[in-house]
Amino acid sequence: MPTPRTTAAAAAARIVRDEGVDHAFGCPDAPGAPLYAAFAAAGLGRLTARHPQSAVHMADGWARASGRTGVVVAGAASGPGLVPGLHTAHADGVPLVCLAAGPGAAGPARPVTKQVLPAASAARLPWALREAFRTAREGRPGPVLVELSPGTAEAELAYAPAADAPLPVRSGAPRPHQVTAALELLLAARRPLLLAGGGVPESGAGTALRALAERLGVPFVDTPGGRGCAGDGHALHVGSVGCPPGTGDRALAAADCVLAVGTGRGADLLAGARTVVQVDTDPAALGGYGTSGLGIVADARLFLEALLGAAGEGTERPARPWTGPARATARATARAAGPKSGPVPAGRVHAEIDAVLGTDPDTCFVLTEEVYAEWGGAALPVRRERRLLLRGRGGPPGWEIPAALGARTALSATAPDAVLVGIGAGPGLPYPAEELAVAAEYGVPYVQLLLDRDERGPDAVRLAGAYGCSGRRVTGRDDLRPALEWARKETVSTRRPALVSVLAAPEV
């Protein structure tokens, strides 16, 4: 039987669906039109951004919330506009595949991608796309660009879907002797501590981390990127490190052996520890902290599962109480009442967020690391992994709103009733505010919280209204909870974003 023929665009749509993607993002132009048509025919959802950079950020947010590889479609004219978004994904280790139709995109994008794969003919596109998905996920995740030559998407090729499948990704399993050495160091320590970085939720290792902590009776802390990976409310979770310093930092300073998993290149976090066992998929992330220890290149989930297996049932040790009092103090501080009028203290903001939204374990927060640090993001109620999405400090402006749209789109498939909260800071809406019009057009509901110190009351509420969204201004603590409750209901009834602009002070 002869192999059936189809267009390269139709084959690409089939591959994208087969790789676990149900939405694509882009900024359409004529070269990309055949891909958009084929994706729509295959049942893939789509959000059309106002700017190519926003399209990449939407795919970025979708990937972070879903744990899968985001997909961007763009024409050649969008090439330079893609660069800031690709740079953000590259810096933060987010897996993306960008399909650029037409020449010209590869040059500007090459420094901010893991790889550029040319598809000069229709016959080459299926392999290039499969290789792009493999490369985007393997090792430290990141963006990959597939550049289609003119006319490639419309051209026909012989394509047999039954003979095509995702390419295998190297597992990143640890070596047995490394697992044994790490376990011996943990068991010999008087004050051992587990440190979970962003690589833990990225690999789905939260369950293994929690089980290991329970089996060995070892407390754990997390970085901002690792928040929620094993449960903020767990008895052995003693806080978060960095942004700003708090209970997790005190536990880290007191530990005599730290098992740091998936922390990336944050060696400064580990500078005070006596012994460090660092596990990361990126070899360049290991070392540099000036202490004795062990560096292991491995996938976080596979390493923790191997360590859990090596520990067995007979190696339990009593939990150490040395971090308990500091944790209780931090919780009391985060819920300070603050004055009834004037700027609302950040601690009060987080207390009201916890009261209104914290009971839902699927509540998801989208913000930058700068906002997280300045406004006490460690107090946010993060109950599950992939429910705190942070853009790192290496990213350019323009991420927050598009990423929130992408993340909300991803949650619609797995947690349709979950509330997504974008948090921005400043006298006006985060750039680019015009993407709120995209959210209104496509029915993407979420709460946008704006924290600012402008007594005059910036006109962010009016601007949100101009883009088809609702908004309220809060200037005192007693108005904050009703406004958050209103916003939660408003997004459900209108299927559009709702803005709450708060006159606030960053001191917790």
XYZ file of C-alpha atoms in Angstrom:
508
model
C 0.000 0.000 0.000
C 1.504 3.374 -0.953
C 2.326 5.844 1.794
C -0.400 8.522 1.989
C 0.502 12.048 1.003
C -0.317 15.183 2.931
C 0.969 18.718 3.308
C 3.901 19.480 5.571
C 1.648 21.774 7.617
C -0.857 18.950 8.232
C 1.966 16.598 9.240
C 3.288 19.259 11.618
C -0.138 19.634 13.227
C -0.371 15.888 13.749
C 3.104 15.779 15.322
C 2.365 18.705 17.634
C -0.760 16.961 18.937
C 1.165 13.701 19.305
C 3.750 15.508 21.463
C 1.025 16.436 23.984
C 0.266 19.985 22.848
C -3.332 21.219 22.601
C -2.740 24.955 22.084
C -0.430 27.007 19.896
C 0.364 30.691 20.145
C 1.413 33.168 17.527
C 1.173 36.463 15.726
C -0.163 35.484 12.282
C 1.117 36.770 8.991
C 0.959 35.422 5.439
C 3.905 32.952 5.671
C 2.467 31.369 8.799
C -1.115 31.103 7.470
C -0.840 27.476 6.190
C 0.397 26.326 9.601
C -2.427 28.118 11.419
C -5.013 26.604 9.063
C -3.602 23.103 9.537
C -3.457 23.478 13.313
C -7.090 24.622 13.408
C -8.150 21.692 11.191
C -6.415 19.313 13.636
C -8.396 20.716 16.562
C -5.562 22.658 18.191
C -6.611 25.732 20.145
C -4.938 29.055 19.436
C -4.344 32.460 20.990
C -3.305 35.249 18.645
C -1.102 37.823 20.336
C -0.712 41.475 19.411
C 3.089 41.144 19.243
C 5.477 38.222 18.541
C 7.211 38.682 21.908
C 3.869 38.223 23.671
C 3.147 35.075 21.652
C 6.359 33.490 22.945
C 5.544 34.557 26.518
C 2.083 32.972 26.188
C 3.658 29.684 25.105
C 6.144 30.103 27.973
C 3.346 30.445 30.550
C 1.491 27.500 29.002
C 4.613 25.324 29.269
C 5.336 26.290 32.881
C 1.778 25.580 34.017
C 1.293 22.365 32.032
C 4.736 20.771 32.318
C 4.773 20.223 28.549
C 6.502 21.909 25.610
C 4.991 25.178 24.423
C 4.554 25.880 20.710
C 4.846 29.209 18.879
C 4.022 29.825 15.203
C 5.409 32.909 13.487
C 6.306 34.281 10.081
C 9.743 35.485 9.060
C 8.807 39.104 9.701
C 8.321 38.219 13.364
C 11.897 36.995 13.777
C 13.397 39.962 15.682
C 10.244 40.259 17.795
C 10.627 36.674 18.981
C 14.040 37.279 20.543
C 12.985 38.759 23.950
C 10.537 35.913 24.534
C 13.020 33.237 23.494
C 15.658 34.872 25.701
C 13.333 34.629 28.727
C 12.589 30.954 28.069
C 16.278 30.215 27.518
C 17.326 31.976 30.731
C 14.646 30.224 32.818
C 14.937 26.761 31.237
C 11.450 26.579 29.684
C 10.907 24.060 26.837
C 9.508 25.730 23.697
C 9.345 24.886 20.012
C 9.064 27.843 17.659
C 7.964 27.228 14.053
C 9.128 30.164 11.952
C 7.788 30.136 8.389
C 10.133 31.823 5.932
C 13.775 32.905 6.135
C 15.220 35.494 8.462
C 14.256 34.275 11.923
C 17.240 32.026 12.575
C 19.916 34.719 12.722
C 18.474 36.851 15.536
C 17.190 33.798 17.440
C 20.314 31.633 17.379
C 22.017 33.109 20.502
C 18.857 32.664 22.625
C 17.881 29.103 21.645
C 19.294 25.663 22.356
C 19.311 24.895 18.637
C 18.079 26.135 15.254
C 16.871 23.366 12.937
C 16.347 24.230 9.256
C 13.503 22.530 7.371
C 14.422 23.297 3.776
C 11.941 20.785 2.360
C 8.610 19.240 3.278
C 10.227 15.817 3.695
C 12.602 17.176 6.344
C 9.960 18.914 8.482
C 8.679 15.848 10.435
C 12.187 14.898 11.558
C 13.109 18.514 12.377
C 9.975 18.936 14.482
C 10.479 15.675 16.377
C 14.111 16.594 16.996
C 13.028 20.035 18.209
C 10.704 18.547 20.829
C 13.412 16.138 21.976
C 16.047 18.861 22.239
C 13.700 21.283 24.010
C 13.056 18.709 26.783
C 16.398 16.963 27.100
C 18.910 18.020 29.759
C 18.241 21.593 30.814
C 15.035 22.530 28.955
C 14.950 25.489 26.603
C 13.617 26.884 23.320
C 14.338 25.399 19.874
C 13.553 27.124 16.594
C 12.512 25.259 13.422
C 12.979 27.451 10.357
C 10.802 26.562 7.354
C 11.891 27.612 3.889
C 9.325 29.500 1.752
C 6.633 27.183 0.439
C 7.578 24.294 2.726
C 4.354 24.306 4.748
C 2.145 24.014 1.636
C 4.295 21.379 -0.081
C 3.250 17.720 -0.034
C 5.172 14.770 1.333
C 4.645 11.069 1.879
C 3.830 10.747 5.568
C 2.733 7.664 7.515
C 1.633 8.663 11.036
C 1.803 5.070 12.264
C 5.519 4.964 11.495
C 6.254 8.243 13.294
C 6.733 8.659 17.063
C 8.414 11.019 19.566
C 12.187 10.671 19.710
C 13.591 9.176 22.935
C 14.960 11.590 25.513
C 18.057 10.576 27.465
C 16.883 9.626 30.928
C 19.516 11.364 33.048
C 19.589 8.505 35.555
C 22.237 8.783 38.314
C 25.012 6.264 38.820
C 24.477 3.872 41.751
C 27.697 4.797 43.535
C 26.686 8.487 43.451
C 23.355 7.650 45.070
C 25.102 5.631 47.788
C 27.587 8.429 48.482
C 24.813 11.017 48.776
C 22.839 8.828 51.185
C 25.887 8.276 53.391
C 26.486 12.020 53.653
C 22.856 12.658 54.631
C 22.817 9.901 57.252
C 26.089 11.068 58.792
C 24.938 14.677 59.169
C 23.586 16.096 62.434
C 21.526 18.810 60.737
C 20.712 17.578 57.204
C 18.463 19.613 54.932
C 16.849 19.082 51.511
C 16.756 22.097 49.158
C 14.290 21.892 46.257
C 14.894 24.133 43.245
C 12.940 24.691 40.057
C 14.231 21.411 38.623
C 12.043 19.475 41.074
C 8.650 20.585 39.706
C 10.094 20.607 36.191
C 10.793 16.868 36.406
C 7.731 16.001 38.508
C 9.878 15.039 41.492
C 7.759 16.545 44.269
C 6.269 13.234 45.416
C 9.701 11.600 45.627
C 11.118 14.585 47.545
C 8.324 14.455 50.096
C 8.644 10.673 50.495
C 12.412 10.964 51.019
C 11.995 13.696 53.632
C 9.467 11.552 55.507
C 11.526 8.365 55.336
C 14.717 10.004 56.626
C 13.025 12.560 58.875
C 14.901 15.372 57.127
C 13.338 18.854 56.814
C 13.209 20.569 53.440
C 13.169 24.104 52.081
C 12.596 25.358 48.552
C 13.725 28.157 46.266
C 11.120 30.450 44.672
C 11.208 28.240 41.580
C 10.625 25.125 43.661
C 7.692 26.460 45.676
C 4.838 24.029 46.148
C 6.756 21.044 44.799
C 6.193 19.042 48.001
C 3.514 21.067 49.762
C 3.916 24.305 51.727
C 1.804 22.882 54.547
C 3.893 19.746 55.095
C 5.209 19.256 58.636
C 8.804 18.949 57.378
C 8.621 22.007 55.107
C 10.372 24.796 57.004
C 10.231 27.697 54.563
C 11.643 29.145 51.376
C 15.061 30.602 50.688
C 15.852 33.979 49.175
C 13.493 36.727 48.003
C 13.583 37.978 50.789
C 15.624 36.104 53.429
C 13.408 34.233 55.883
C 12.952 30.962 57.719
C 14.324 28.869 54.879
C 17.519 30.907 54.839
C 18.000 30.430 58.567
C 17.545 26.682 58.189
C 20.003 26.667 55.296
C 22.581 28.566 57.335
C 22.235 26.133 60.248
C 22.444 22.932 58.165
C 25.670 20.937 58.131
C 24.736 18.954 54.985
C 22.479 20.210 52.174
C 21.088 18.046 49.383
C 20.321 20.661 46.708
C 18.213 19.296 43.855
C 17.507 21.240 40.665
C 18.674 24.617 41.972
C 20.420 25.589 38.743
C 23.203 28.120 38.862
C 22.265 29.555 42.253
C 25.553 28.656 43.906
C 25.309 31.713 46.156
C 22.489 30.000 48.051
C 24.867 27.226 49.081
C 27.882 29.296 50.067
C 27.413 28.870 53.827
C 26.786 25.131 53.958
C 29.550 22.855 55.256
C 28.754 19.977 52.897
C 26.734 20.187 49.689
C 25.353 17.405 47.523
C 24.163 19.165 44.359
C 22.048 17.438 41.707
C 21.236 19.118 38.405
C 20.701 18.237 34.743
C 23.032 21.071 33.744
C 26.739 20.278 34.366
C 27.535 23.994 34.300
C 25.353 24.492 37.383
C 27.490 22.276 39.602
C 30.135 23.615 41.956
C 31.257 27.161 42.598
C 30.021 27.310 46.194
C 33.412 26.853 47.897
C 32.485 23.956 50.159
C 33.167 20.237 50.231
C 30.588 18.014 48.653
C 29.419 16.045 45.668
C 28.143 17.162 42.262
C 25.824 14.828 40.340
C 24.481 15.345 36.814
C 21.069 13.663 36.848
C 17.349 14.187 36.456
C 15.807 15.309 39.753
C 13.000 12.743 39.798
C 15.191 9.819 38.813
C 17.812 10.752 41.412
C 15.328 11.195 44.258
C 13.550 7.948 43.405
C 16.904 6.126 43.357
C 17.882 7.702 46.678
C 14.520 6.745 48.165
C 15.029 3.157 47.015
C 18.559 3.053 48.416
C 17.335 4.345 51.789
C 14.956 1.398 52.133
C 12.553 0.945 55.023
C 15.185 0.512 57.719
C 16.978 3.857 57.548
C 14.402 6.131 59.203
C 15.818 8.694 61.581
C 14.009 10.994 64.009
C 13.005 14.370 62.620
C 15.191 17.240 63.786
C 13.244 20.012 65.602
C 15.911 22.653 65.044
C 13.908 24.615 62.411
C 10.451 24.662 64.028
C 10.355 27.923 66.052
C 11.540 30.142 63.175
C 8.792 28.788 60.940
C 6.046 29.650 63.423
C 7.369 33.208 63.819
C 7.290 33.813 60.063
C 3.657 32.713 59.794
C 2.586 35.117 62.518
C 4.456 38.000 60.896
C 2.917 37.379 57.470
C -0.563 37.912 58.898
C 0.043 41.221 60.639
C -3.115 43.344 60.444
C -1.691 46.691 59.422
C -3.527 50.066 59.542
C -7.141 50.395 58.369
C -6.431 53.252 55.954
C -3.541 54.245 53.739
C -1.228 51.850 51.900
C -1.958 48.205 52.645
C 1.152 46.395 53.974
C 2.309 43.507 51.833
C 1.780 41.124 54.752
C -1.867 42.117 54.861
C -2.169 41.671 51.098
C -0.884 38.120 51.341
C -3.111 37.365 54.334
C -6.189 38.392 52.338
C -5.029 36.421 49.311
C -4.632 33.403 51.579
C -8.120 33.904 53.072
C -9.892 34.317 49.732
C -7.845 32.104 47.421
C -5.554 29.983 49.605
C -8.112 27.266 50.328
C -8.012 26.147 46.682
C -4.877 24.040 46.103
C -5.038 24.803 42.376
C -4.727 28.591 42.770
C -1.840 29.666 40.532
C 0.292 32.822 40.772
C 2.197 34.456 37.913
C 4.788 37.130 38.713
C 8.407 38.116 38.230
C 11.187 37.363 40.668
C 11.632 41.103 41.269
C 8.008 41.474 42.410
C 8.291 38.263 44.456
C 11.318 39.674 46.295
C 10.038 43.198 46.897
C 6.527 42.238 47.967
C 7.241 39.208 50.165
C 6.218 36.489 47.740
C 7.340 33.765 50.158
C 4.018 34.332 51.996
C 1.896 33.410 48.945
C -0.188 30.254 49.524
C 1.335 27.797 47.044
C -0.157 24.334 47.576
C 1.053 22.375 44.541
C 3.907 22.284 42.078
C 3.554 24.474 38.996
C 1.299 26.839 40.897
C 3.906 29.590 41.300
C 5.244 30.722 37.935
C 8.199 33.110 38.209
C 10.097 34.883 35.501
C 13.728 35.146 36.553
C 15.712 38.340 36.774
C 17.349 37.673 33.405
C 14.142 38.241 31.441
C 13.111 41.513 29.740
C 9.871 43.381 30.538
C 6.627 42.234 28.954
C 6.289 38.708 30.383
C 3.621 38.919 33.093
C 0.315 39.421 31.251
C 1.014 37.170 28.222
C 2.404 34.423 30.489
C -0.734 34.625 32.637
C -2.883 34.132 29.519
C -0.857 31.091 28.491
C -0.916 29.596 31.984
C -4.682 30.103 32.342
C -5.160 28.386 28.961
C -3.141 25.389 30.178
C -5.090 25.145 33.438
C -8.386 25.154 31.534
C -7.668 21.575 30.446
C -6.683 20.167 33.849
C -8.181 22.514 36.469
C -10.914 24.571 34.754
C -12.200 26.045 38.025
C -8.770 27.098 39.307
C -8.129 30.781 39.942
C -5.067 32.298 38.312
C -3.651 35.490 39.828
C -1.138 37.665 38.023
C 0.752 40.013 40.361
C 2.440 43.138 39.079
C 3.958 46.178 40.762
C 4.166 49.791 39.681
C 1.999 52.800 38.982
C 0.439 51.228 35.888
C -0.487 47.915 34.337
C 2.420 45.662 33.389
C 3.567 45.992 29.791
C 2.097 45.039 27.325
C -1.357 45.834 28.738
C -2.940 45.563 25.288
C -2.741 41.780 25.542
C -5.650 42.085 28.001
C -7.760 42.702 24.881
C -6.648 39.269 23.645
C -7.814 37.753 26.931
C -11.180 39.473 26.570
C -11.511 38.356 22.935
C -10.710 34.698 23.607
C -12.431 34.465 26.998
C -9.384 33.920 29.223
C -10.462 34.651 32.824
C -7.930 35.531 35.500
C -7.331 38.031 38.313
C -4.684 40.701 37.726
C -3.459 42.175 41.019
C -1.566 45.477 40.745
C 0.436 46.649 43.790
C 1.565 50.279 43.742
C 2.585 53.099 46.039
C 0.946 55.960 44.139
C -1.341 57.929 46.475
C -2.925 59.704 43.498
C -4.436 56.505 42.207
C -3.137 55.651 38.737
C -5.742 55.075 36.054
C -5.053 51.374 35.575
C -8.713 50.536 36.203
C -9.826 52.818 33.354
C -7.203 51.321 31.044
C -8.350 47.787 31.849
C -11.901 48.856 30.980
C -10.717 50.157 27.616
C -9.439 46.645 26.846
C -12.782 45.052 27.733
C -11.950 44.033 31.312
C -13.331 45.005 34.736
C -11.419 46.683 37.558
C -11.530 48.061 41.093
C -9.248 50.338 43.097
C -8.420 49.529 46.759
C -6.983 52.199 49.101
C -7.465 50.575 52.520
C -7.159 47.166 54.103
C -10.903 46.707 54.763
C -11.682 47.006 51.051
C -9.139 44.427 49.902
C -10.938 41.196 50.768
C -14.266 42.300 49.200
C -12.356 43.339 46.070
C -10.608 39.970 45.791
C -13.924 38.152 46.307
C -15.510 40.351 43.641
C -12.656 39.675 41.202
C -12.927 35.933 41.695
C -16.646 35.980 40.904
C -16.249 38.522 38.094
C -13.838 36.352 36.123
C -16.272 33.439 36.336
C -19.304 35.434 35.214
C -17.636 37.412 32.423
C -14.937 34.924 31.315
C -12.556 37.902 31.177
C -9.748 39.294 33.356
C -10.596 41.364 36.432
C -8.121 43.927 37.786
C -7.649 44.796 41.468
C -5.373 47.835 41.852
C -4.126 48.178 45.451
C -2.467 51.117 47.135
C 0.141 49.101 49.001
C 3.463 49.201 50.839
C 6.119 46.510 50.305
C 7.140 46.207 53.971
C 5.872 42.916 55.413
